[in-house]
Coordinates of C-alpha atoms and ligand atoms in Angstrom, one line a residue:
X1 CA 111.2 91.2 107.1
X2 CA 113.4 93.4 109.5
X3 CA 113.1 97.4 109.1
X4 CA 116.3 99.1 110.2
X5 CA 114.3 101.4 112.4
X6 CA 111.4 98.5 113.0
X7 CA 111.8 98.8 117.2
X8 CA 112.1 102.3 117.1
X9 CA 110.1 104.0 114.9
X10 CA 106.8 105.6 116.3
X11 CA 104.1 105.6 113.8
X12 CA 100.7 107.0 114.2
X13 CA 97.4 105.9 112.5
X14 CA 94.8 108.0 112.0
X15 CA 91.6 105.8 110.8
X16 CA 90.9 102.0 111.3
X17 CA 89.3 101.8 108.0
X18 CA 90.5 99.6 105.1
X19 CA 93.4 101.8 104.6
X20 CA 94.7 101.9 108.6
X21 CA 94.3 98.6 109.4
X22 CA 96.0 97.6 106.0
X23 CA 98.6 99.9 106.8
X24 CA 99.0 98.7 110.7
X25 CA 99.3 95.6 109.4
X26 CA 101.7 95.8 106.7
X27 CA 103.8 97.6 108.6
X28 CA 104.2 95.1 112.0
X29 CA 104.9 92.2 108.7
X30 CA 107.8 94.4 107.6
X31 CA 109.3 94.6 111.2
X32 CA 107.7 98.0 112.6
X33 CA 106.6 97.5 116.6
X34 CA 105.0 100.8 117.8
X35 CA 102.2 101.1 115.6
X36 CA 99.4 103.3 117.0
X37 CA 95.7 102.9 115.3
X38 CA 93.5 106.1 116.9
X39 CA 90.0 105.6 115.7
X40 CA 86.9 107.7 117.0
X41 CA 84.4 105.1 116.4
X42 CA 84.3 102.7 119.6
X43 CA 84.7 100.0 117.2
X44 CA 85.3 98.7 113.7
X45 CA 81.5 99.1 112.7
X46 CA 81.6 98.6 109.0
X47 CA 78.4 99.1 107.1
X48 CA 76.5 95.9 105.7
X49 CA 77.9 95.5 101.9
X50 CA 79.6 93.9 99.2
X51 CA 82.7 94.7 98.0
X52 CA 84.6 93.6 95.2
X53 CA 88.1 91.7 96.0
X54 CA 89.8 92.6 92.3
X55 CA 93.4 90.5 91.6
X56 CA 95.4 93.3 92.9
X57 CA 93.6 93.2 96.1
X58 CA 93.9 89.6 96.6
X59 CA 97.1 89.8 96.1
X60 CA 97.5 92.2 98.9
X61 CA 96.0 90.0 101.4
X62 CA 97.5 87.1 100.8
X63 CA 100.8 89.0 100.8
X64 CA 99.2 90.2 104.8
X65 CA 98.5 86.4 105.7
X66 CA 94.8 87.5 106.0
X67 CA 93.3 85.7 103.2
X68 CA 92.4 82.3 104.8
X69 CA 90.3 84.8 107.4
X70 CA 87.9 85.7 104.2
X71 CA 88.3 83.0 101.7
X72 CA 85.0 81.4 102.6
X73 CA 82.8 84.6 102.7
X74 CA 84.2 85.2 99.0
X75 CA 82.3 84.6 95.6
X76 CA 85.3 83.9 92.4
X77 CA 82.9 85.6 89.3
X78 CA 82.5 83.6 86.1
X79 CA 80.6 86.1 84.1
X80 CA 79.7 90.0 84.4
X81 CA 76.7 90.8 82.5
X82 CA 75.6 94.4 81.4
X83 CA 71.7 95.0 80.4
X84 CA 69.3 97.7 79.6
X85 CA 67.2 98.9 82.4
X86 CA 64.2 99.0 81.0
X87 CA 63.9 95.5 79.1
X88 CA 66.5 93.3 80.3
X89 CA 68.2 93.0 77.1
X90 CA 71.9 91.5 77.4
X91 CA 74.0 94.3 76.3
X92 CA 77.2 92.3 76.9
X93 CA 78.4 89.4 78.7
X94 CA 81.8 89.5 79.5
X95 CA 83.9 86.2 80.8
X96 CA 86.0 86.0 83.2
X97 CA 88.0 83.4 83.2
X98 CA 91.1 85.3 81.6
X99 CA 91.0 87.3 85.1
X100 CA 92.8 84.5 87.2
X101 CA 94.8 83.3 84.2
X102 CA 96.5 86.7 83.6
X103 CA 97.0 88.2 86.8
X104 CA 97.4 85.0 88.5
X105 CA 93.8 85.9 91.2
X106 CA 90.2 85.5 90.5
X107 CA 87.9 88.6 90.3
X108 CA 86.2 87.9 94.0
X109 CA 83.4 89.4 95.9
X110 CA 82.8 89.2 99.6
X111 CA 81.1 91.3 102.5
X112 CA 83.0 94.7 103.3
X113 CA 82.6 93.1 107.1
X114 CA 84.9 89.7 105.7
X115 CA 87.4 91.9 104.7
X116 CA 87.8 94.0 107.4
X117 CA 87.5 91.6 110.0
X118 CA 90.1 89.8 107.9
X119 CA 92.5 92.8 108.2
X120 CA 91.5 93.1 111.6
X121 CA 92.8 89.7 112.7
X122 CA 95.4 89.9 111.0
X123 CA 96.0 93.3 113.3
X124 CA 95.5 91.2 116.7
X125 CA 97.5 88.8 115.4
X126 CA 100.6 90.8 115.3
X127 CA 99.6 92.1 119.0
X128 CA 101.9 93.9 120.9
X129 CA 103.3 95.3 118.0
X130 CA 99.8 97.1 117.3
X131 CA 97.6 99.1 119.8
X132 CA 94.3 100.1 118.5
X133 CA 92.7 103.1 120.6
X134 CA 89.0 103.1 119.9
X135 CA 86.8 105.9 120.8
X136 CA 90.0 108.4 119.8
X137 CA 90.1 111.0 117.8
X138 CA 92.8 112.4 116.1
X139 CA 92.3 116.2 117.0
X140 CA 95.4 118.2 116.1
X141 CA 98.6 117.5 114.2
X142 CA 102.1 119.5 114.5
X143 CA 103.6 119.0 111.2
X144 CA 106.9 120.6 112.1
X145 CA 106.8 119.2 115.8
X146 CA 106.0 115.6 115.1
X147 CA 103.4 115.6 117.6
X148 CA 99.6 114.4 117.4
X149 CA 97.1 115.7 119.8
X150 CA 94.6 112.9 120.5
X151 CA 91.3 113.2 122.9
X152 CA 88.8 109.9 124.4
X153 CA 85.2 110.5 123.6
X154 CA 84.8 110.8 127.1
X155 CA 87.9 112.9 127.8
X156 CA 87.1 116.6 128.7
X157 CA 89.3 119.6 127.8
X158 CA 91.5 119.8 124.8
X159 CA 93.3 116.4 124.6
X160 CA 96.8 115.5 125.1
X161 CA 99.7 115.6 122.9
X162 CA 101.8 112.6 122.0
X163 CA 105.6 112.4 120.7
X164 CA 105.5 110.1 117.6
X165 CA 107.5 110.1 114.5
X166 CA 105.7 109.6 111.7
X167 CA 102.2 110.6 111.1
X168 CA 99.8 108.6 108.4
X169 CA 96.1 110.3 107.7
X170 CA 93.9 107.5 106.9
X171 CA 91.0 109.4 108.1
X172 CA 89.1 108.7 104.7
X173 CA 86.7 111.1 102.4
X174 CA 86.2 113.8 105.4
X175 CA 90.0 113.5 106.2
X176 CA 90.7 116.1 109.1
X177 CA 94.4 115.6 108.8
X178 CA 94.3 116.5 104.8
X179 CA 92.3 120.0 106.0
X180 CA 94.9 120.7 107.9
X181 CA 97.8 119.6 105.5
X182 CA 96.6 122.3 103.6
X183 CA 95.8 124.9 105.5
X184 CA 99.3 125.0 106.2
X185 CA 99.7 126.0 102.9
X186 CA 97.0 128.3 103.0
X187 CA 94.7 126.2 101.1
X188 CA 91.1 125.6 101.7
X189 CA 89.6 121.9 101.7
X190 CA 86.6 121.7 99.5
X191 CA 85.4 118.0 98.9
X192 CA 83.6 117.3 96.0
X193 CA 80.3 117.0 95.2
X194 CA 79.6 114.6 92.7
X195 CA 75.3 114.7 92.5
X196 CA 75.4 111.0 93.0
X197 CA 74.3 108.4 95.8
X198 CA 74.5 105.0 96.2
X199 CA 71.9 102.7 98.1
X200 CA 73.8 99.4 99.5
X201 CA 71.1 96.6 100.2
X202 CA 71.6 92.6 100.8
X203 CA 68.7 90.3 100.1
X204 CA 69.1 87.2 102.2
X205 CA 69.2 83.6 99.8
X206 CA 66.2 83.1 101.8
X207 CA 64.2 86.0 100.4
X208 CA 64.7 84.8 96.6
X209 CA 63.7 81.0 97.3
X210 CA 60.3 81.8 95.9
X211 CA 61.7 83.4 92.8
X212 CA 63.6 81.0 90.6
X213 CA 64.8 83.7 88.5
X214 CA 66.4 86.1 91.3
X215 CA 67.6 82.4 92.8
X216 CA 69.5 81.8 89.8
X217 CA 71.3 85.2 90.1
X218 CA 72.2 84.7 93.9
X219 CA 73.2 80.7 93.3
X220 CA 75.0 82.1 90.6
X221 CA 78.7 83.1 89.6
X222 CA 77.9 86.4 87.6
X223 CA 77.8 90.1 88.4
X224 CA 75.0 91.9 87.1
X225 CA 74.8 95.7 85.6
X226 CA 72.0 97.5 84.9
X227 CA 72.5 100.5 83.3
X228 CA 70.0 103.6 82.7
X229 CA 69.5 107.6 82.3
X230 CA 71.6 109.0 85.5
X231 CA 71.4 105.6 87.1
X232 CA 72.6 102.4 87.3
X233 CA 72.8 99.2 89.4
X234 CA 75.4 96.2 90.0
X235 CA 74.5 93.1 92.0
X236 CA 76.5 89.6 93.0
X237 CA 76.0 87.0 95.2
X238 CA 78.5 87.1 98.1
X239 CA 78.9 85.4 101.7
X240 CA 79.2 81.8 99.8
X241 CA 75.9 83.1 97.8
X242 CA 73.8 83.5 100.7
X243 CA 73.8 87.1 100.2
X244 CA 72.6 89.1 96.7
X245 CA 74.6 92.3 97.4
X246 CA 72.7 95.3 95.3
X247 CA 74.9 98.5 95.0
X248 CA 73.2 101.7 93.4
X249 CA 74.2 104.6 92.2
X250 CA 71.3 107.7 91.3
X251 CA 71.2 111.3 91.5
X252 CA 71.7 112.7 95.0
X253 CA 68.5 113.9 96.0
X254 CA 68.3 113.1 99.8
X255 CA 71.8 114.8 100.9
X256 CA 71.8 117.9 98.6
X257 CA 69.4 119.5 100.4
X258 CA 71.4 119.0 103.8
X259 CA 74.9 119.3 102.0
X260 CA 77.0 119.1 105.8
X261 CA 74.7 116.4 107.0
X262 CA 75.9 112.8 107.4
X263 CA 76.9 111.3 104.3
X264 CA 75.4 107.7 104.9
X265 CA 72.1 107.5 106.4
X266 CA 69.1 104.6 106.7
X267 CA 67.0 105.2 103.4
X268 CA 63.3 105.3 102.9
X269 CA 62.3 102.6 100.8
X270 CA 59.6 103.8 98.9
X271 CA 61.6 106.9 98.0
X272 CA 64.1 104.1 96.3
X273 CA 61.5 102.5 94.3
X274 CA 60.7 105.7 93.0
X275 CA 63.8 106.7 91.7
X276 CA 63.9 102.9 89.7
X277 CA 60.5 102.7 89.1
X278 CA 60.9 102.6 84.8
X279 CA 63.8 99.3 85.7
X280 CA 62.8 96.1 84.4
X281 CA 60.4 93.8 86.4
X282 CA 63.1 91.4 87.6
X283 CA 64.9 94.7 89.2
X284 CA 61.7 96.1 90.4
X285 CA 61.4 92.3 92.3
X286 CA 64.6 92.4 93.7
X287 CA 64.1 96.0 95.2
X288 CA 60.9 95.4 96.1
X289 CA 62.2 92.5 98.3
X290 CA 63.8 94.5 100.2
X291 CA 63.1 95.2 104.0
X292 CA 61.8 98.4 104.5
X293 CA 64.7 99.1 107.8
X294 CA 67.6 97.5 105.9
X295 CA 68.2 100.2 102.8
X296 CA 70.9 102.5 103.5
X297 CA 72.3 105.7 101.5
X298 CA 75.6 106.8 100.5
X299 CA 76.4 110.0 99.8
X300 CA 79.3 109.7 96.9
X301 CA 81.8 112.6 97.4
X302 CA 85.2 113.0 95.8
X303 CA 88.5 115.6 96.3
X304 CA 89.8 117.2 93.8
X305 CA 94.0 116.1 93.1
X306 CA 95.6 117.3 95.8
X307 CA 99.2 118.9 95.1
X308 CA 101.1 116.6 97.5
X309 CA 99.8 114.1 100.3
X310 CA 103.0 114.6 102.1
X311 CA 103.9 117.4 104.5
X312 CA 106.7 117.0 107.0
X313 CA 106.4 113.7 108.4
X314 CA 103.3 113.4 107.7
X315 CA 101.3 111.1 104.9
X316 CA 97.6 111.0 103.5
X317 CA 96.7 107.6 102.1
X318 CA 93.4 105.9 101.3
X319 CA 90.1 107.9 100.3
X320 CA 91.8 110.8 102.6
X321 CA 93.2 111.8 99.1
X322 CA 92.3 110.0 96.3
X323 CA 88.6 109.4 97.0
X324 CA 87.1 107.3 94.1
X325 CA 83.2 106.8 92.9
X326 CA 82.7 102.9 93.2
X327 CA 82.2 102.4 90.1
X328 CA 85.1 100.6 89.1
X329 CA 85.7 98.9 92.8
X330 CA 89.0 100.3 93.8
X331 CA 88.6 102.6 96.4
X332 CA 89.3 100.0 99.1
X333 CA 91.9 98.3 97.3
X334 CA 93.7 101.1 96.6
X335 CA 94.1 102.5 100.4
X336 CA 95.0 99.2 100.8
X337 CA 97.7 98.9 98.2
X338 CA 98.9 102.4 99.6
X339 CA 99.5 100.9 103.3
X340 CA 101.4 98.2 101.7
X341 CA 103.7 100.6 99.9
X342 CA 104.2 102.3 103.0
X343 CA 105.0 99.6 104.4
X344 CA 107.8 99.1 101.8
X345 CA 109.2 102.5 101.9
X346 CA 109.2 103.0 105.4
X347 CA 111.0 99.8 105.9
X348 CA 114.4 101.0 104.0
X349 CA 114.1 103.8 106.3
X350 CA 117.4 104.0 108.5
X351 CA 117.5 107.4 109.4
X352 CA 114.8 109.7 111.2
X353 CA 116.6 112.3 109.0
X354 CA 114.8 110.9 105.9
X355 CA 111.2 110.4 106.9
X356 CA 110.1 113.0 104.9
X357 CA 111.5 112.1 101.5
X358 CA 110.8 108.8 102.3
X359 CA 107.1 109.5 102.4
X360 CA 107.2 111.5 99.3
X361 CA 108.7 108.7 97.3
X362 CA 105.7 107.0 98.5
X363 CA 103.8 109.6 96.9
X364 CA 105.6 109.0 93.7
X365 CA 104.6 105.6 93.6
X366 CA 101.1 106.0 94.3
X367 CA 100.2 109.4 93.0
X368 CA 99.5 109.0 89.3
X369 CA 98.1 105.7 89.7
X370 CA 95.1 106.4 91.8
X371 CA 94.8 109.5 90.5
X372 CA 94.3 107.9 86.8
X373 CA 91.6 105.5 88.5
X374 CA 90.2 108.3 89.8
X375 CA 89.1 109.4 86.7
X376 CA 88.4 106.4 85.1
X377 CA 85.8 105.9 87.7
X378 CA 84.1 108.8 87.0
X379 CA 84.8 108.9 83.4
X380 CA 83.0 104.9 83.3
X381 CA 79.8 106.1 85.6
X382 CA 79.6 109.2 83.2
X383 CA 79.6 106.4 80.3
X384 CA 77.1 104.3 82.4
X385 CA 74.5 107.2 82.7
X386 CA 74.2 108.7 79.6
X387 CA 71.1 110.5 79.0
X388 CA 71.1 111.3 75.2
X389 CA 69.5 108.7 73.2
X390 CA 71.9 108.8 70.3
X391 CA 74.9 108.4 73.1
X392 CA 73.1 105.8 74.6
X393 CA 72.5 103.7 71.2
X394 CA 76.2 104.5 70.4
X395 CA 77.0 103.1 74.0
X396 CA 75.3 100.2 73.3
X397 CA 76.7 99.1 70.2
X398 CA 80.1 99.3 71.6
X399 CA 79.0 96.6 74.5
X400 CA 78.0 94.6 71.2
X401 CA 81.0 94.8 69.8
X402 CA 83.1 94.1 73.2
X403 CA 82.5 90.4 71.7
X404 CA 84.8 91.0 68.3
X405 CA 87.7 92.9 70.9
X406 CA 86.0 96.4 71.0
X407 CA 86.5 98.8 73.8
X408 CA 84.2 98.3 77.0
X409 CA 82.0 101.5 78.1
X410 CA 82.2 100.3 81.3
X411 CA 85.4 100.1 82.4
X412 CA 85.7 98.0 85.1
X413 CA 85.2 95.0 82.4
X414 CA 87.8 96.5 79.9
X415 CA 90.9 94.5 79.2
X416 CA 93.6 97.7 79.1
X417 CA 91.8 99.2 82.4
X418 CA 92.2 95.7 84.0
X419 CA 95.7 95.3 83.1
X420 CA 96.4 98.6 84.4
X421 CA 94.7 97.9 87.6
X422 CA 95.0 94.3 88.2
X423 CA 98.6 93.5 86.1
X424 CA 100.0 96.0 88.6
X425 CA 102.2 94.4 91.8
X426 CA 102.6 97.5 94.2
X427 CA 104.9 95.8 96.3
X428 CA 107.3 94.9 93.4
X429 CA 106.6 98.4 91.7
X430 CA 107.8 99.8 95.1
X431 CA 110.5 97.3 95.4
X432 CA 112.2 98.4 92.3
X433 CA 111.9 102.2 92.1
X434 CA 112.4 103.2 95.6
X435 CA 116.4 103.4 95.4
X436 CA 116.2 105.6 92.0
X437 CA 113.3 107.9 93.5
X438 CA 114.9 108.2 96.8
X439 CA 118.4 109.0 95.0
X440 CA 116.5 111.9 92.9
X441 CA 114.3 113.3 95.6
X442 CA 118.0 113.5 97.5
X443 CA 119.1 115.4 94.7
X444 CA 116.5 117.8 94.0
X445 CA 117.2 118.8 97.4
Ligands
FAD1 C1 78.8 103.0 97.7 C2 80.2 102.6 97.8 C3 80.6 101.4 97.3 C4 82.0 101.0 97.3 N1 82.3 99.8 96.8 C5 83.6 99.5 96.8 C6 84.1 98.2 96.2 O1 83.3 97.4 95.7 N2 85.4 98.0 96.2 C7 86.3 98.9 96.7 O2 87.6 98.6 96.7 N3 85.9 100.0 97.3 C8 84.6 100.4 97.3 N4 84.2 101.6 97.8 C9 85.2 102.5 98.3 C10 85.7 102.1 99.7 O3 84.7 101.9 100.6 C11 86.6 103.2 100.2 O4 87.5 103.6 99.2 C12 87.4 102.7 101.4 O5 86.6 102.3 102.5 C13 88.4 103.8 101.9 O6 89.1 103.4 103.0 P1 89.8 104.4 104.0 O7 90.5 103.6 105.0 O8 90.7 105.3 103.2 O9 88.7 105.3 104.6 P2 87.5 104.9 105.5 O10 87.1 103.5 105.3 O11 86.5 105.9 105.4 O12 88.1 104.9 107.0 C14 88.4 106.2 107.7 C15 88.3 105.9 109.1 O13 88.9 107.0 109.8 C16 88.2 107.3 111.0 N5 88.5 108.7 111.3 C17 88.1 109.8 110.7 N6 88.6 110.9 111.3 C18 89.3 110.5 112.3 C19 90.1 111.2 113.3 N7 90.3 112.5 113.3 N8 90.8 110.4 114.2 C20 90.7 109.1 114.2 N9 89.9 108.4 113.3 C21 89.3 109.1 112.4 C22 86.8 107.0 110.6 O14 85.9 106.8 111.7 C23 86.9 105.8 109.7 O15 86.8 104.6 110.4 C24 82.9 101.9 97.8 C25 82.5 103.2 98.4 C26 81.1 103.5 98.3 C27 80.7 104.8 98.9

């Protein structure tokens, strides 16, 4: 596709995460040829886990030409069962089959590393029209200016400034660029504390050959949720089942104590088994499996809804404004959906003049939605973690009844969340409203 202002437009990318590189990409597809990607890490480093590839992510990546990089690391689910912690017991079992039939995708799982590396080649691919500049910081923005300031790792002094003309903070959870978005407004930035953490851990297929029962998960085509008091955990076979992914999610014990300390760290294994030690014998197994270096913990932070992600020429997307709790599996596919939409609006662009409303019809196609996942992610762990024994039995019945067309507690298996989230073509969506939005925004003005 040609953009009006493809060959001159300057663009900016703060954050090589899922969100920039999605965005890089989807903007050098829709014609754009000066995309800058400043990262501060020296590379893509992306930490050793799962992560679920839902229809409306899929989608995405096919849309990018990147899905053939990933399609052989990725697991299509059958079957999502939800059990007790403490005896196993089958709460539900939900099939999903309907998934590809109705939104035209499998539900997939596949290494975080698959699909970023994915996103990443699809990046080179489109070389020159995409520089990446590792080991870069974004250090200063002038909103009214159009200017970034940018400094190397290695680089002394202040950094340099750099003429660009249009400014997109994908700079996730800790997001710099949002801090300052506000403070221009006088706001401060307070992320989140949610009380929860997450351990990510793989077992290699090779671990489980001596345990036909964890075997039969990993060779399997089924998620698996166990849920308990405050905790919880999800696991699936990924990497074409040589990997059982095991995702957690507890009370935040570690980090609260040291509440500006890094928010992912190596964990201490017996510490984990601790906090699961009244799960079921086949989780016990699994986590006891584990090696003692290879257990890492996330710290799970959220923002509160930020009044606009636009200021001047400048856009938050990704976790840099609506961080979400994993618990449904969107947070990547979301910053990922937003860099497509940016794409699409910025690509109708054919005056400088209009950047800004531009960017805030983006907003208008993206706001509400994640925000709404937002707290259905939170609203399904809160569901998940119950701690009364009459909720919980109450809980329970309704994954009983999810059989007979009952609502499912945990949302990420209900039927209206997943047509909300998966029915949902972002592209299209942005296709067909940007005209009437743009029109209004003009004038409101
Ligand atoms: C435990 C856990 C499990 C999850 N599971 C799933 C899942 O199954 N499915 C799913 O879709 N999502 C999942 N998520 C959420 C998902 O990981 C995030 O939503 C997603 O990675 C956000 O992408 P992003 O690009 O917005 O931010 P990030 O991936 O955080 O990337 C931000 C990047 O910006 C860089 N950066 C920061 N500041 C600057 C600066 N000043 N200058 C230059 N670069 C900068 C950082 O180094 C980083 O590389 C999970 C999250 C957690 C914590």
């Amino acid at each position: 596709m040609s953009a009006p202002l493809g060959t001159t437009l300057r663009i900016a990318i703060a954050g090589a995460g899922m969100g920039g590189l999605a965005t890089a990409l989807a903007l050098a597809r829709n014609g754009f040829t000066q995309i800058h990607v400043y990262e501060t890490a020296s590379n893509l480093g992306f930490v050793g886990a799962g992560i679920q590839v839902a229809p409306n992510l899929s989608r995405q990546l096919q849309r990018l030409g990147v899905w053939d990089y990933m399609a052989a690391d990725a697991v299509a689910l059958e079957e999502a069962s939800v059990r007790a912690s403490a005896n196993d017991e089958e709460l539900t079992n939900v099939k999903l089959d309907h998934v590809a039939e109705r939104y035209g995708q499998p539900h997939r799982v596949a290494h975080r590393s698959a699909l970023a590396n994915a996103l990443y080649e699809g990046c080179k691919a489109a070389a020159p029209h995409i520089t990446f500049h590792f080991s870069t910081a974004i250090v200063g923005v002038d909103f009214g200016g159009h200017r970034i300031q940018i400094r190397e790792r290695h680089e002394a002094g202040e950094g340099r400034w750099v003429e660009v003309d249009v400014i997109l903070g994908a700079d996730g959870v800790k997001s710099v660029i949002r801090k300052w978005m506000l403070a221009v407004h006088g706001e401060e930035d307070h992320a989140e504390d949610t009380g929860q953490a997450a351990y990510r851990i793989m077992l290699r297929r090779e671990q489980l050959l001596h345990d036909p029962a964890l075997l039969a998960m990993v060779d399997s085509n089924s998620s698996f949720r166990w849920i308990g008091a405050r905790r919880h955990i999800i696991a699936y076979p990924i990497s074409n089942h040589t990997i059982f992914n095991i995702s957690t999610t507890q009370p935040d014990v570690n980090f609260a104590a040291e509440p500006t300390a890094t928010w992912t760290t190596r964990a201490d294994k017996s510490t984990m088994l601790k906090v699961y030690f009244d799960f079921c014998p086949s989780v016990m197994r699994m986590l006891g499996l584990v090696t003692e270096s290879e257990v890492c913990e996330w710290k799970l932070r959220v923002h509160h809804p930020l009044k606009t992600w636009v200021e001047g020429n400048v856009a938050l997307l990704g976790d840099a404004c609506h961080p979400t709790l994993p618990h449904l599996g969107q947070g990547a596919s979301q910053a990922i959906e937003d860099g497509a939409v940016l794409a699409v609006v910025l690509s109708k662009l054919t005056s400088t003049e209009d950047i800004h409303r531009c960017l805030l019809v983006y907003e208008r196609l993206r706001k509400a939605r994640t925000e709404f996942l937002v707290k259905q992610a939170a609203a399904s762990g809160q569901d998940l973690h119950l701690t009364d024994p009459a909720a919980q039995a109450l809980r329970d019945e309704a994954f009983r009844q999810v059989k007979h067309g009952g609502a499912n507690p945990d949302k990420w298996l209900d039927r209206t969340v997943q047509d909300f989230v998966y029915g949902f073509d972002c592209v299209d969506n942005a296709e067909k409203y940007y005209e009437q939005y743009f029109t209004e925004l003009a004038e409101r003005e």
